[in-house]
mmCIF file of C-alpha atoms in Angstrom:
data_model
loop_
_atom_site.group_PDB
_atom_site.id
_atom_site.type_symbol
_atom_site.label_atom_id
_atom_site.label_comp_id
_atom_site.label_asym_id
_atom_site.label_seq_id
_atom_site.Cartn_x
_atom_site.Cartn_y
_atom_site.Cartn_z
ATOM 1 C CA UNK A 1 -1.978 -14.733 27.153
ATOM 2 C CA UNK A 2 -2.663 -11.655 29.262
ATOM 3 C CA UNK A 3 0.310 -12.452 31.484
ATOM 4 C CA UNK A 4 2.565 -12.963 28.463
ATOM 5 C CA UNK A 5 1.460 -9.633 27.012
ATOM 6 C CA UNK A 6 2.164 -7.908 30.329
ATOM 7 C CA UNK A 7 5.679 -9.342 30.254
ATOM 8 C CA UNK A 8 6.181 -8.099 26.686
ATOM 9 C CA UNK A 9 5.029 -4.639 27.747
ATOM 10 C CA UNK A 10 7.409 -4.717 30.709
ATOM 11 C CA UNK A 11 10.335 -5.616 28.457
ATOM 12 C CA UNK A 12 9.425 -2.659 26.254
ATOM 13 C CA UNK A 13 9.791 -0.324 29.205
ATOM 14 C CA UNK A 14 13.516 -1.096 29.409
ATOM 15 C CA UNK A 15 15.651 0.126 26.529
ATOM 16 C CA UNK A 16 18.512 -2.205 27.444
ATOM 17 C CA UNK A 17 16.352 -5.124 28.582
ATOM 18 C CA UNK A 18 15.667 -6.442 32.074
ATOM 19 C CA UNK A 19 16.308 -9.687 33.987
ATOM 20 C CA UNK A 20 13.555 -12.175 34.773
ATOM 21 C CA UNK A 21 13.367 -11.284 38.472
ATOM 22 C CA UNK A 22 12.778 -7.608 37.729
ATOM 23 C CA UNK A 23 10.161 -8.352 35.069
ATOM 24 C CA UNK A 24 8.337 -10.770 37.378
ATOM 25 C CA UNK A 25 8.265 -8.148 40.117
ATOM 26 C CA UNK A 26 7.001 -5.397 37.796
ATOM 27 C CA UNK A 27 4.071 -7.422 36.461
ATOM 28 C CA UNK A 28 3.275 -9.119 39.771
ATOM 29 C CA UNK A 29 3.971 -12.724 38.730
ATOM 30 C CA UNK A 30 5.582 -15.525 40.707
ATOM 31 C CA UNK A 31 9.131 -16.029 39.479
ATOM 32 C CA UNK A 32 8.557 -19.635 38.236
ATOM 33 C CA UNK A 33 5.551 -18.474 36.195
ATOM 34 C CA UNK A 34 7.524 -15.564 34.760
ATOM 35 C CA UNK A 35 10.412 -17.862 33.849
ATOM 36 C CA UNK A 36 8.054 -20.255 32.073
ATOM 37 C CA UNK A 37 6.414 -17.480 30.054
ATOM 38 C CA UNK A 38 9.725 -15.814 29.232
ATOM 39 C CA UNK A 39 11.138 -19.112 27.960
ATOM 40 C CA UNK A 40 8.071 -19.621 25.786
ATOM 41 C CA UNK A 41 8.248 -16.087 24.387
ATOM 42 C CA UNK A 42 11.945 -16.563 23.686
ATOM 43 C CA UNK A 43 11.331 -19.884 21.931
ATOM 44 C CA UNK A 44 8.689 -18.245 19.714
ATOM 45 C CA UNK A 45 11.037 -15.380 18.812
ATOM 46 C CA UNK A 46 9.211 -12.593 20.632
ATOM 47 C CA UNK A 47 12.108 -12.170 23.080
ATOM 48 C CA UNK A 48 15.867 -12.754 23.126
ATOM 49 C CA UNK A 49 18.021 -13.335 26.176
ATOM 50 C CA UNK A 50 21.289 -11.447 26.048
ATOM 51 C CA UNK A 51 23.752 -11.423 28.953
ATOM 52 C CA UNK A 52 21.070 -12.273 31.476
ATOM 53 C CA UNK A 53 18.460 -9.748 30.347
ATOM 54 C CA UNK A 54 15.460 -10.100 28.029
ATOM 55 C CA UNK A 55 14.993 -7.845 24.985
ATOM 56 C CA UNK A 56 12.573 -7.869 22.058
ATOM 57 C CA UNK A 57 13.110 -10.484 19.349
ATOM 58 C CA UNK A 58 12.337 -10.350 15.636
ATOM 59 C CA UNK A 59 8.756 -11.598 16.058
ATOM 60 C CA UNK A 60 7.963 -8.715 18.427
ATOM 61 C CA UNK A 61 9.477 -6.262 15.969
ATOM 62 C CA UNK A 62 7.230 -7.657 13.237
ATOM 63 C CA UNK A 63 4.210 -7.041 15.466
ATOM 64 C CA UNK A 64 5.192 -3.388 15.683
ATOM 65 C CA UNK A 65 5.616 -3.191 11.926
ATOM 66 C CA UNK A 66 2.224 -4.811 11.429
ATOM 67 C CA UNK A 67 0.615 -2.251 13.721
ATOM 68 C CA UNK A 68 2.262 0.621 11.883
ATOM 69 C CA UNK A 69 1.118 -0.886 8.602
ATOM 70 C CA UNK A 70 -2.483 -1.119 9.800
ATOM 71 C CA UNK A 71 -2.407 2.480 11.028
ATOM 72 C CA UNK A 72 -0.898 3.553 7.715
ATOM 73 C CA UNK A 73 -3.629 1.791 5.746
ATOM 74 C CA UNK A 74 -6.306 3.378 7.913
ATOM 75 C CA UNK A 75 -4.801 6.818 7.337
ATOM 76 C CA UNK A 76 -4.614 6.313 3.591
ATOM 77 C CA UNK A 77 -8.211 5.052 3.480
ATOM 78 C CA UNK A 78 -9.427 8.146 5.338
ATOM 79 C CA UNK A 79 -7.510 10.402 2.956
ATOM 80 C CA UNK A 80 -8.930 8.663 -0.104
ATOM 81 C CA UNK A 81 -12.456 8.955 1.263
ATOM 82 C CA UNK A 82 -11.969 12.646 1.959
ATOM 83 C CA UNK A 83 -10.775 13.305 -1.581
ATOM 84 C CA UNK A 84 -13.574 11.226 -3.103
ATOM 85 C CA UNK A 85 -16.207 13.217 -1.201
ATOM 86 C CA UNK A 86 -14.564 16.516 -2.102
ATOM 87 C CA UNK A 87 -14.274 15.748 -5.816
ATOM 88 C CA UNK A 88 -17.447 13.718 -6.245
ATOM 89 C CA UNK A 89 -15.621 10.932 -8.113
ATOM 90 C CA UNK A 90 -14.188 7.527 -7.221
ATOM 91 C CA UNK A 91 -10.605 7.799 -5.939
ATOM 92 C CA UNK A 92 -8.032 5.002 -5.780
ATOM 93 C CA UNK A 93 -4.679 4.657 -4.039
ATOM 94 C CA UNK A 94 -2.200 1.991 -5.154
ATOM 95 C CA UNK A 95 1.424 1.031 -4.654
ATOM 96 C CA UNK A 96 3.845 -1.297 -6.375
ATOM 97 C CA UNK A 97 5.236 -3.694 -3.811
ATOM 98 C CA UNK A 98 7.113 -6.990 -4.060
ATOM 99 C CA UNK A 99 6.602 -7.170 -7.798
ATOM 100 C CA UNK A 100 2.845 -6.652 -7.774
ATOM 101 C CA UNK A 101 0.278 -3.885 -8.096
ATOM 102 C CA UNK A 102 -1.561 -3.425 -4.813
ATOM 103 C CA UNK A 103 -4.713 -1.294 -4.807
ATOM 104 C CA UNK A 104 -4.636 -0.280 -1.154
ATOM 105 C CA UNK A 105 -7.784 1.847 -0.925
ATOM 106 C CA UNK A 106 -10.824 2.723 -3.039
ATOM 107 C CA UNK A 107 -13.504 5.248 -2.159
ATOM 108 C CA UNK A 108 -16.687 5.864 -4.123
ATOM 109 C CA UNK A 109 -20.401 6.537 -3.638
ATOM 110 C CA UNK A 110 -23.697 5.310 -5.068
ATOM 111 C CA UNK A 111 -23.775 8.408 -7.265
ATOM 112 C CA UNK A 112 -20.190 7.856 -8.478
ATOM 113 C CA UNK A 113 -19.342 4.152 -8.304
ATOM 114 C CA UNK A 114 -15.833 2.830 -8.792
ATOM 115 C CA UNK A 115 -14.873 0.824 -11.850
ATOM 116 C CA UNK A 116 -15.679 -2.835 -11.265
ATOM 117 C CA UNK A 117 -12.583 -5.043 -11.076
ATOM 118 C CA UNK A 118 -13.786 -7.473 -13.697
ATOM 119 C CA UNK A 119 -10.224 -8.504 -14.666
ATOM 120 C CA UNK A 120 -7.553 -8.890 -11.984
ATOM 121 C CA UNK A 121 -5.911 -5.491 -11.460
ATOM 122 C CA UNK A 122 -2.550 -7.139 -10.735
ATOM 123 C CA UNK A 123 -2.530 -9.026 -14.031
ATOM 124 C CA UNK A 124 -3.784 -6.175 -16.222
ATOM 125 C CA UNK A 125 -1.533 -3.291 -15.188
ATOM 126 C CA UNK A 126 -0.805 -2.544 -18.841
ATOM 127 C CA UNK A 127 -4.484 -1.788 -19.407
ATOM 128 C CA UNK A 128 -5.446 0.659 -16.673
ATOM 129 C CA UNK A 129 -4.155 4.069 -15.642
ATOM 130 C CA UNK A 130 -3.137 2.870 -12.182
ATOM 131 C CA UNK A 131 -0.931 0.139 -13.601
ATOM 132 C CA UNK A 132 0.530 2.283 -16.363
ATOM 133 C CA UNK A 133 1.396 4.990 -13.841
ATOM 134 C CA UNK A 134 3.117 2.511 -11.528
ATOM 135 C CA UNK A 135 4.947 0.741 -14.375
ATOM 136 C CA UNK A 136 6.211 4.093 -15.657
ATOM 137 C CA UNK A 137 7.941 4.619 -12.302
ATOM 138 C CA UNK A 138 9.847 1.316 -12.386
ATOM 139 C CA UNK A 139 13.315 0.796 -13.806
ATOM 140 C CA UNK A 140 13.716 -1.300 -16.950
ATOM 141 C CA UNK A 141 14.579 -4.520 -15.136
ATOM 142 C CA UNK A 142 11.616 -4.324 -12.770
ATOM 143 C CA UNK A 143 9.258 -3.465 -15.607
ATOM 144 C CA UNK A 144 10.561 -6.307 -17.757
ATOM 145 C CA UNK A 145 10.144 -8.723 -14.862
ATOM 146 C CA UNK A 146 6.571 -7.582 -14.284
ATOM 147 C CA UNK A 147 5.575 -7.956 -17.925
ATOM 148 C CA UNK A 148 7.200 -11.386 -18.145
ATOM 149 C CA UNK A 149 4.788 -12.511 -15.439
ATOM 150 C CA UNK A 150 1.786 -10.446 -16.584
ATOM 151 C CA UNK A 151 2.105 -10.104 -20.359
ATOM 152 C CA UNK A 152 0.266 -7.516 -22.425
ATOM 153 C CA UNK A 153 -3.081 -8.735 -23.718
ATOM 154 C CA UNK A 154 -6.117 -6.966 -25.087
ATOM 155 C CA UNK A 155 -9.064 -6.963 -22.710
ATOM 156 C CA UNK A 156 -11.133 -4.328 -24.564
ATOM 157 C CA UNK A 157 -10.974 -3.077 -28.159
ATOM 158 C CA UNK A 158 -9.014 -0.047 -26.876
ATOM 159 C CA UNK A 159 -6.321 -1.839 -24.863
ATOM 160 C CA UNK A 160 -2.696 -1.278 -25.880
ATOM 161 C CA UNK A 161 -1.913 -4.115 -28.282
ATOM 162 C CA UNK A 162 1.587 -5.332 -27.517
ATOM 163 C CA UNK A 163 4.622 -4.794 -25.336
ATOM 164 C CA UNK A 164 6.319 -2.493 -27.839
ATOM 165 C CA UNK A 165 3.308 -0.191 -27.962
ATOM 166 C CA UNK A 166 3.168 -0.210 -24.173
ATOM 167 C CA UNK A 167 6.866 0.658 -23.957
ATOM 168 C CA UNK A 168 6.278 3.643 -26.226
ATOM 169 C CA UNK A 169 3.331 4.703 -24.103
ATOM 170 C CA UNK A 170 5.319 4.506 -20.881
ATOM 171 C CA UNK A 171 8.306 6.294 -22.396
ATOM 172 C CA UNK A 172 6.022 9.221 -23.207
ATOM 173 C CA UNK A 173 4.926 9.636 -19.585
ATOM 174 C CA UNK A 174 6.308 12.862 -18.160
ATOM 175 C CA UNK A 175 7.271 13.355 -14.506
ATOM 176 C CA UNK A 176 4.400 14.541 -12.314
ATOM 177 C CA UNK A 177 1.987 14.392 -15.237
ATOM 178 C CA UNK A 178 -1.201 12.285 -15.197
ATOM 179 C CA UNK A 179 -1.445 8.988 -17.038
ATOM 180 C CA UNK A 180 -4.784 8.825 -18.848
ATOM 181 C CA UNK A 181 -6.498 5.812 -20.344
ATOM 182 C CA UNK A 182 -9.846 5.723 -22.099
ATOM 183 C CA UNK A 183 -11.826 2.477 -22.031
ATOM 184 C CA UNK A 184 -8.658 0.382 -22.120
ATOM 185 C CA UNK A 185 -9.561 -1.548 -18.976
ATOM 186 C CA UNK A 186 -13.342 -1.133 -18.797
ATOM 187 C CA UNK A 187 -15.730 -0.071 -21.512
ATOM 188 C CA UNK A 188 -17.594 3.076 -20.571
ATOM 189 C CA UNK A 189 -14.897 4.387 -18.194
ATOM 190 C CA UNK A 190 -12.026 6.845 -18.472
ATOM 191 C CA UNK A 191 -9.326 7.021 -15.818
ATOM 192 C CA UNK A 192 -6.370 9.160 -14.834
ATOM 193 C CA UNK A 193 -3.565 8.418 -12.364
ATOM 194 C CA UNK A 194 -1.056 10.788 -10.789
ATOM 195 C CA UNK A 195 2.338 9.550 -9.563
ATOM 196 C CA UNK A 196 3.146 10.143 -5.915
ATOM 197 C CA UNK A 197 6.787 10.793 -5.142
ATOM 198 C CA UNK A 198 7.314 10.213 -1.429
ATOM 199 C CA UNK A 199 10.155 7.945 -0.507
ATOM 200 C CA UNK A 200 11.422 5.240 -2.815
ATOM 201 C CA UNK A 201 8.196 3.304 -3.427
ATOM 202 C CA UNK A 202 6.164 3.644 -6.615
ATOM 203 C CA UNK A 203 2.704 4.916 -5.725
ATOM 204 C CA UNK A 204 -0.236 6.569 -7.404
ATOM 205 C CA UNK A 205 -3.608 8.132 -6.726
ATOM 206 C CA UNK A 206 -6.204 7.855 -9.450
ATOM 207 C CA UNK A 207 -9.781 8.677 -10.346
ATOM 208 C CA UNK A 208 -12.334 7.437 -12.839
ATOM 209 C CA UNK A 209 -15.331 8.858 -14.658
ATOM 210 C CA UNK A 210 -17.976 7.531 -17.052
ATOM 211 C CA UNK A 211 -16.749 7.974 -20.602
ATOM 212 C CA UNK A 212 -19.644 10.312 -21.398
ATOM 213 C CA UNK A 213 -18.156 12.704 -18.806
ATOM 214 C CA UNK A 214 -14.654 12.591 -20.258
ATOM 215 C CA UNK A 215 -14.546 16.375 -20.600
ATOM 216 C CA UNK A 216 -14.451 16.601 -16.772
ATOM 217 C CA UNK A 217 -11.330 14.464 -16.513
ATOM 218 C CA UNK A 218 -8.621 17.114 -16.782
ATOM 219 C CA UNK A 219 -10.208 19.660 -14.396
ATOM 220 C CA UNK A 220 -10.890 16.981 -11.773
ATOM 221 C CA UNK A 221 -7.348 15.641 -12.137
ATOM 222 C CA UNK A 222 -6.022 19.092 -11.261
ATOM 223 C CA UNK A 223 -8.259 19.138 -8.183
ATOM 224 C CA UNK A 224 -6.905 15.724 -7.239
ATOM 225 C CA UNK A 225 -3.344 16.978 -7.709
ATOM 226 C CA UNK A 226 -4.081 19.872 -5.351
ATOM 227 C CA UNK A 227 -5.571 17.491 -2.796
ATOM 228 C CA UNK A 228 -2.554 15.197 -2.936
ATOM 229 C CA UNK A 229 -0.287 18.205 -2.433
ATOM 230 C CA UNK A 230 -2.196 19.184 0.695
ATOM 231 C CA UNK A 231 -1.880 15.651 2.075
ATOM 232 C CA UNK A 232 1.843 15.509 1.436
ATOM 233 C CA UNK A 233 2.277 18.914 3.066
ATOM 234 C CA UNK A 234 0.081 18.511 6.127
ATOM 235 C CA UNK A 235 0.191 14.759 6.682
ATOM 236 C CA UNK A 236 2.872 12.180 5.917
ATOM 237 C CA UNK A 237 1.080 10.023 3.369
ATOM 238 C CA UNK A 238 2.231 6.524 4.243
ATOM 239 C CA UNK A 239 3.106 4.502 1.165
ATOM 240 C CA UNK A 240 5.442 1.957 2.740
ATOM 241 C CA UNK A 241 2.510 -0.302 3.594
#
């Protein structure tokens, strides 16, 4: 494995690829061994042979994408933790990807615990601020498709009752304004989610509070908005993850 990785690294050092003899020489392998490993890597899709030289294949490209994705997730998690500590509330970051709601990062503390995911977040997007914020950013076809797979249903006495009521709720959402829900997903909790406009993906950052602290919601949302603005200004918040 180490020898195969060394060959992959050597290929990466040549923008236009390199022949087997040169790669073998650079990594210090006997030519027959290098040929064997290069054939295996080509068969598995990590390399391609074009006009006598070896270049990266699709599988190698996917490895790079995976690494970027992991780094992006780590960066987002750090940002969410920073905001949670600064505001003293649980903070959530979520994206809408491949037809589903994906809560990428959550940060909380013993003093300010996050809302327990007692009902699958992906299936109950109509009921929580994160989901409503993401759904409000979708076009009609994408939203209709989502709700056909995850229909509106009441999970607390305060949940929006049907698809028509949800459509009215989403139509009332204004650009860059927070989406607020009160005990619609979890009794005893109020939540607010802010849309993030960076690139083409639908994304949101949200916070939650106990319902007996609902009067804090608006001021803390404005602090969250300021924090998001700083992130987008000083650091490219990765949402294509």
